[in-house]
């Protein structure tokens, strides 16, 4: 266990609670705030099932995306040592120095996503190539000794896992007892491969057909950049000496560019390797696929609003390039939506909607009546209808059902029309409406896209397209419409434009959109793009914001003596320069604190500061130091140096 | 007429030995005279040095194996701690005498233990009257172990009072080994580099069975003509020779030329070898890829080498962070005002240039800068407002792990961390171009 704390001390690590208990607790949490009339239980179940569907869908997508890469890697690994096993007598093979087969796997800078890729990679390798796989991380291998320990630990454990019952004495041998050297690794390898050879045919037939006689040992360096050169060099030199006895294959996980191999390894070492390059799909393409399959589909009833989607995409493009984080953010949206919106119970597949609408409680009906989009809808109706909608629950339910069905139809058409529009806009010069379909999607969610300037200029540009281009584009549109399950569409441009105007209606105007759209971007931003410095500043500068104590309600710039000591000290230090005189600071602190005690106090203390105040001051200052605002200065002994500047 | 002569060994064995170590006869005969007869004591320690692949390891191994001298051969890189090294020597000693049962592994933590266990091991052997050789390959690693290991090995004969000689093999000179406190001076022996003639002779020795020796020798001649300038590593040359030989034979196989047609063969292979020098020799593409290309007769141009993939895709703010870091690393602090303040006035370069700043900052390399300066520059070069969120800070750390930035003096995390930008000008210009930022305009060196 480790902590990210920078101070020494005792840390309590509570055991992570079991999975089931967590989910039950969340269910209760859903119910705690809202009473039963708001279907909290049903909402929780819906949320769970929706998330499970999306999760399995994303896993499926990722599997597909990595398939090509993994196939290439598998075939590389298959060939890597087979050459030497087949024709050891041939002259060329005898003369060639035997290099270590190495795959340089370029994965992109989104390091957080690599874990998942490596996990599925080792799964694939385990199923197809070899049971002997070790995953090494730079932080575990500061020296060659640690690397060997880690490597042997992982490899030998996998051996133990394979047939745990047969070799009990091997299991009992503790880690330190095995000599941590290549020769013991070779002994181990010989013993395991021999064992599988002499195994009774009935038992091991399946595994030996999957892995050949002497399967390679795959060592994966997860983060090549972080390894020190010395460790890598030593390991490569050692293993190249034993490549004949131990068929090693290395996989370098590279986040930046394959140049790093030459930066890290001198020629004498890199000449021991037979390096081939493998590149994974770029993360932007990955994201496009995810958005395409998760958001631009009618498969899932849940939708993201424009602002929320923009926040998620911005975090991706501006900060981390991590598809995993995008999906996590999406998950947060789902949970938040189902938690905060009582009517989200209706955010389900269309087949279930009818039943759920019928079971709505009176409170829920009131909730519907309160929805802004529904109120707009009601205002547009004739007066008798208005009264019916506002008073009779049954009438309301009927209309609600119909509106939800409309919304669903709208979405079906929306996706197809969006794709058609994208066919046009993506081929225009300068891309006035964006190159990617996600940009277009955001533009359409934001407002009436056909009223924007960009749309106008797109149309003008589209008019200038030549005939053959136009025909191919229309062909593509036709294909989209044919494949879509929506209504039938006509094939002429005029009709297309009709559709554009007909269906590109803003969700805000679509009645009951609140049920399926999650649009609270601020919540999301707060959770995903936290600003710790701002939060800390707010807490210290304006404690009322977090403590909610009426006495702390500050009336402007003045320093209240009711505030916690650390806040007073913090506020005082904001007024200082780079170096702070501790004596002056203490005096200012005591003045602020004494202000409470009134005029009679100052007679008692005169110029001598009270011991208790002194102690409080020291504690507050050391707390500030712990938070990283100040540090002791070597320039002047009775001064401390400020470490932060600016508003936050 | 054999060059090697020694009364202790039969002439046939010596002749065989000589055929195995071409171009190293003088060194071998020197070693033989130092070793003397089997039972004679010899130098306590011998230090052999020479450049990479000058045959040190090979000669020692062949010598000891052919003459069947009792020996232990250990690579110090592989046994990276003193404990592993000493234990390995003992294990090899035990396995030397096959008649005794494999005893269980005995821990050996200190050199004192080693001397004791070594004496036991030698005692149990029947070959007490023969000199035992302990060869430590890549001996430069010994310097990184405990201080007593190297001096003790040099005096092992004296410490154990047994007939033992330690041979150290290294690529660096003895002067770099000598400890401050002094130690027993070993006998040093230098293995010179193979000359081009030597290389020609050694490489031609192993010709493929289906072609004549002359034919192969001509090929080696061409190969050395191309590669001798850049590479004298025998192993590497042998590898390259094996890789490209099939291409050399191509005209002969197709019947377009016979084996004596040297000029035609040269014209065929020379450009190919030159290409190999730029690609497979530098490990830009792998040997197996090279062979596959040869089979398909494809152009190596289709296959991009490792260095061709320099492009790194970064998130938007990471790019600006990197640019800001580059500016902070290469611009003097005083010039920040001039570059990043709106109304900086007209300051001419010559006016405020100090004497030492006349040299280009790019020649001096990146300078460290504090986090605050990095953020200040970032805020001023990004168009829209950037909030100092956790994501921004974690991106800085990510850049450090990607080795695009490096942290300077990271002893205290709170003590205002300082960074350096480690990317090249070309790299940062490529990055800046993707965000439409004219970095040259902001660099003091290019003012």
PDB file of N, CA, C and O in Angstrom, chain A residues 305-334:
ATOM      1  N   UNK A 305     -26.439  16.011 -23.318  1.00  0.00           N
ATOM      2  CA  UNK A 305     -26.710  17.347 -23.833  1.00  0.00           C
ATOM      3  C   UNK A 305     -25.454  17.969 -24.412  1.00  0.00           C
ATOM      4  O   UNK A 305     -24.346  17.454 -24.224  1.00  0.00           O
ATOM      5  N   UNK A 306     -25.634  19.082 -25.081  1.00  0.00           N
ATOM      6  CA  UNK A 306     -24.513  19.696 -25.803  1.00  0.00           C
ATOM      7  C   UNK A 306     -23.380  20.103 -24.868  1.00  0.00           C
ATOM      8  O   UNK A 306     -22.225  19.777 -25.108  1.00  0.00           O
ATOM      9  N   UNK A 307     -23.744  20.782 -23.763  1.00  0.00           N
ATOM     10  CA  UNK A 307     -22.698  21.290 -22.876  1.00  0.00           C
ATOM     11  C   UNK A 307     -21.916  20.162 -22.242  1.00  0.00           C
ATOM     12  O   UNK A 307     -20.693  20.206 -22.131  1.00  0.00           O
ATOM     13  N   UNK A 308     -22.640  19.138 -21.822  1.00  0.00           N
ATOM     14  CA  UNK A 308     -21.998  17.999 -21.171  1.00  0.00           C
ATOM     15  C   UNK A 308     -21.046  17.306 -22.142  1.00  0.00           C
ATOM     16  O   UNK A 308     -19.884  17.017 -21.809  1.00  0.00           O
ATOM     17  N   UNK A 309     -21.524  17.076 -23.333  1.00  0.00           N
ATOM     18  CA  UNK A 309     -20.687  16.419 -24.332  1.00  0.00           C
ATOM     19  C   UNK A 309     -19.450  17.258 -24.611  1.00  0.00           C
ATOM     20  O   UNK A 309     -18.343  16.743 -24.752  1.00  0.00           O
ATOM     21  N   UNK A 310     -19.665  18.571 -24.646  1.00  0.00           N
ATOM     22  CA  UNK A 310     -18.535  19.460 -24.899  1.00  0.00           C
ATOM     23  C   UNK A 310     -17.509  19.363 -23.781  1.00  0.00           C
ATOM     24  O   UNK A 310     -16.304  19.327 -24.040  1.00  0.00           O
ATOM     25  N   UNK A 311     -17.987  19.280 -22.548  1.00  0.00           N
ATOM     26  CA  UNK A 311     -17.051  19.151 -21.424  1.00  0.00           C
ATOM     27  C   UNK A 311     -16.242  17.869 -21.569  1.00  0.00           C
ATOM     28  O   UNK A 311     -15.009  17.866 -21.444  1.00  0.00           O
ATOM     29  N   UNK A 312     -16.927  16.788 -21.864  1.00  0.00           N
ATOM     30  CA  UNK A 312     -16.227  15.506 -21.986  1.00  0.00           C
ATOM     31  C   UNK A 312     -15.215  15.534 -23.122  1.00  0.00           C
ATOM     32  O   UNK A 312     -14.070  15.091 -22.971  1.00  0.00           O
ATOM     33  N   UNK A 313     -15.636  16.069 -24.260  1.00  0.00           N
ATOM     34  CA  UNK A 313     -14.725  16.103 -25.407  1.00  0.00           C
ATOM     35  C   UNK A 313     -13.551  17.032 -25.135  1.00  0.00           C
ATOM     36  O   UNK A 313     -12.412  16.737 -25.487  1.00  0.00           O
ATOM     37  N   UNK A 314     -13.838  18.152 -24.450  1.00  0.00           N
ATOM     38  CA  UNK A 314     -12.752  19.076 -24.140  1.00  0.00           C
ATOM     39  C   UNK A 314     -11.720  18.449 -23.219  1.00  0.00           C
ATOM     40  O   UNK A 314     -10.527  18.617 -23.415  1.00  0.00           O
ATOM     41  N   UNK A 315     -12.211  17.743 -22.218  1.00  0.00           N
ATOM     42  CA  UNK A 315     -11.255  17.088 -21.326  1.00  0.00           C
ATOM     43  C   UNK A 315     -10.401  16.122 -22.137  1.00  0.00           C
ATOM     44  O   UNK A 315      -9.183  16.044 -21.971  1.00  0.00           O
ATOM     45  N   UNK A 316     -11.023  15.434 -23.048  1.00  0.00           N
ATOM     46  CA  UNK A 316     -10.280  14.483 -23.878  1.00  0.00           C
ATOM     47  C   UNK A 316      -9.260  15.201 -24.746  1.00  0.00           C
ATOM     48  O   UNK A 316      -8.076  14.860 -24.732  1.00  0.00           O
ATOM     49  N   UNK A 317      -9.686  16.194 -25.473  1.00  0.00           N
ATOM     50  CA  UNK A 317      -8.784  16.827 -26.445  1.00  0.00           C
ATOM     51  C   UNK A 317      -7.753  17.735 -25.793  1.00  0.00           C
ATOM     52  O   UNK A 317      -6.626  17.821 -26.239  1.00  0.00           O
ATOM     53  N   UNK A 318      -8.165  18.416 -24.723  1.00  0.00           N
ATOM     54  CA  UNK A 318      -7.259  19.398 -24.122  1.00  0.00           C
ATOM     55  C   UNK A 318      -6.364  18.782 -23.074  1.00  0.00           C
ATOM     56  O   UNK A 318      -5.273  19.266 -22.834  1.00  0.00           O
ATOM     57  N   UNK A 319      -6.823  17.741 -22.418  1.00  0.00           N
ATOM     58  CA  UNK A 319      -6.068  17.304 -21.249  1.00  0.00           C
ATOM     59  C   UNK A 319      -5.464  15.922 -21.335  1.00  0.00           C
ATOM     60  O   UNK A 319      -4.291  15.747 -21.085  1.00  0.00           O
ATOM     61  N   UNK A 320      -6.239  14.912 -21.627  1.00  0.00           N
ATOM     62  CA  UNK A 320      -5.638  13.601 -21.380  1.00  0.00           C
ATOM     63  C   UNK A 320      -5.638  12.615 -22.545  1.00  0.00           C
ATOM     64  O   UNK A 320      -4.927  11.622 -22.468  1.00  0.00           O
ATOM     65  N   UNK A 321      -6.410  12.820 -23.565  1.00  0.00           N
ATOM     66  CA  UNK A 321      -6.463  11.857 -24.680  1.00  0.00           C
ATOM     67  C   UNK A 321      -6.871  10.467 -24.212  1.00  0.00           C
ATOM     68  O   UNK A 321      -6.498   9.468 -24.823  1.00  0.00           O
ATOM     69  N   UNK A 322      -7.573  10.389 -23.108  1.00  0.00           N
ATOM     70  CA  UNK A 322      -7.849   9.071 -22.551  1.00  0.00           C
ATOM     71  C   UNK A 322      -9.292   8.662 -22.834  1.00  0.00           C
ATOM     72  O   UNK A 322     -10.233   9.283 -22.354  1.00  0.00           O
ATOM     73  N   UNK A 323      -9.450   7.612 -23.606  1.00  0.00           N
ATOM     74  CA  UNK A 323     -10.789   7.125 -23.911  1.00  0.00           C
ATOM     75  C   UNK A 323     -11.431   6.536 -22.666  1.00  0.00           C
ATOM     76  O   UNK A 323     -12.635   6.662 -22.451  1.00  0.00           O
ATOM     77  N   UNK A 324     -10.601   5.925 -21.811  1.00  0.00           N
ATOM     78  CA  UNK A 324     -11.142   5.352 -20.572  1.00  0.00           C
ATOM     79  C   UNK A 324     -11.783   6.446 -19.727  1.00  0.00           C
ATOM     80  O   UNK A 324     -12.861   6.275 -19.175  1.00  0.00           O
ATOM     81  N   UNK A 325     -11.092   7.586 -19.630  1.00  0.00           N
ATOM     82  CA  UNK A 325     -11.645   8.684 -18.847  1.00  0.00           C
ATOM     83  C   UNK A 325     -12.934   9.210 -19.469  1.00  0.00           C
ATOM     84  O   UNK A 325     -13.856   9.599 -18.762  1.00  0.00           O
ATOM     85  N   UNK A 326     -12.981   9.210 -20.781  1.00  0.00           N
ATOM     86  CA  UNK A 326     -14.206   9.646 -21.458  1.00  0.00           C
ATOM     87  C   UNK A 326     -15.363   8.736 -21.069  1.00  0.00           C
ATOM     88  O   UNK A 326     -16.461   9.198 -20.731  1.00  0.00           O
ATOM     89  N   UNK A 327     -15.105   7.449 -21.087  1.00  0.00           N
ATOM     90  CA  UNK A 327     -16.165   6.499 -20.747  1.00  0.00           C
ATOM     91  C   UNK A 327     -16.547   6.633 -19.278  1.00  0.00           C
ATOM     92  O   UNK A 327     -17.719   6.581 -18.910  1.00  0.00           O
ATOM     93  N   UNK A 328     -15.539   6.861 -18.430  1.00  0.00           N
ATOM     94  CA  UNK A 328     -15.815   7.082 -17.002  1.00  0.00           C
ATOM     95  C   UNK A 328     -16.711   8.308 -16.837  1.00  0.00           C
ATOM     96  O   UNK A 328     -17.649   8.310 -16.046  1.00  0.00           O
ATOM     97  N   UNK A 329     -16.386   9.358 -17.573  1.00  0.00           N
ATOM     98  CA  UNK A 329     -17.187  10.567 -17.515  1.00  0.00           C
ATOM     99  C   UNK A 329     -18.611  10.314 -17.966  1.00  0.00           C
ATOM    100  O   UNK A 329     -19.573  10.803 -17.364  1.00  0.00           O
ATOM    101  N   UNK A 330     -18.725   9.514 -19.009  1.00  0.00           N
ATOM    102  CA  UNK A 330     -20.045   9.138 -19.521  1.00  0.00           C
ATOM    103  C   UNK A 330     -20.822   8.381 -18.449  1.00  0.00           C
ATOM    104  O   UNK A 330     -22.008   8.625 -18.224  1.00  0.00           O
ATOM    105  N   UNK A 331     -20.116   7.500 -17.752  1.00  0.00           N
ATOM    106  CA  UNK A 331     -20.752   6.742 -16.682  1.00  0.00           C
ATOM    107  C   UNK A 331     -21.232   7.678 -15.575  1.00  0.00           C
ATOM    108  O   UNK A 331     -22.343   7.534 -15.062  1.00  0.00           O
ATOM    109  N   UNK A 332     -20.408   8.644 -15.260  1.00  0.00           N
ATOM    110  CA  UNK A 332     -20.789   9.611 -14.234  1.00  0.00           C
ATOM    111  C   UNK A 332     -22.061  10.345 -14.643  1.00  0.00           C
ATOM    112  O   UNK A 332     -22.960  10.570 -13.833  1.00  0.00           O
ATOM    113  N   UNK A 333     -22.144  10.705 -15.925  1.00  0.00           N
ATOM    114  CA  UNK A 333     -23.339  11.385 -16.429  1.00  0.00           C
ATOM    115  C   UNK A 333     -24.573  10.515 -16.211  1.00  0.00           C
ATOM    116  O   UNK A 333     -25.626  10.990 -15.781  1.00  0.00           O
ATOM    117  N   UNK A 334     -24.425   9.240 -16.519  1.00  0.00           N
ATOM    118  CA  UNK A 334     -25.569   8.340 -16.372  1.00  0.00           C
ATOM    119  C   UNK A 334     -26.011   8.292 -14.923  1.00  0.00           C
ATOM    120  O   UNK A 334     -27.188   8.479 -14.594  1.00  0.00           O
TER     121      UNK A 334
END
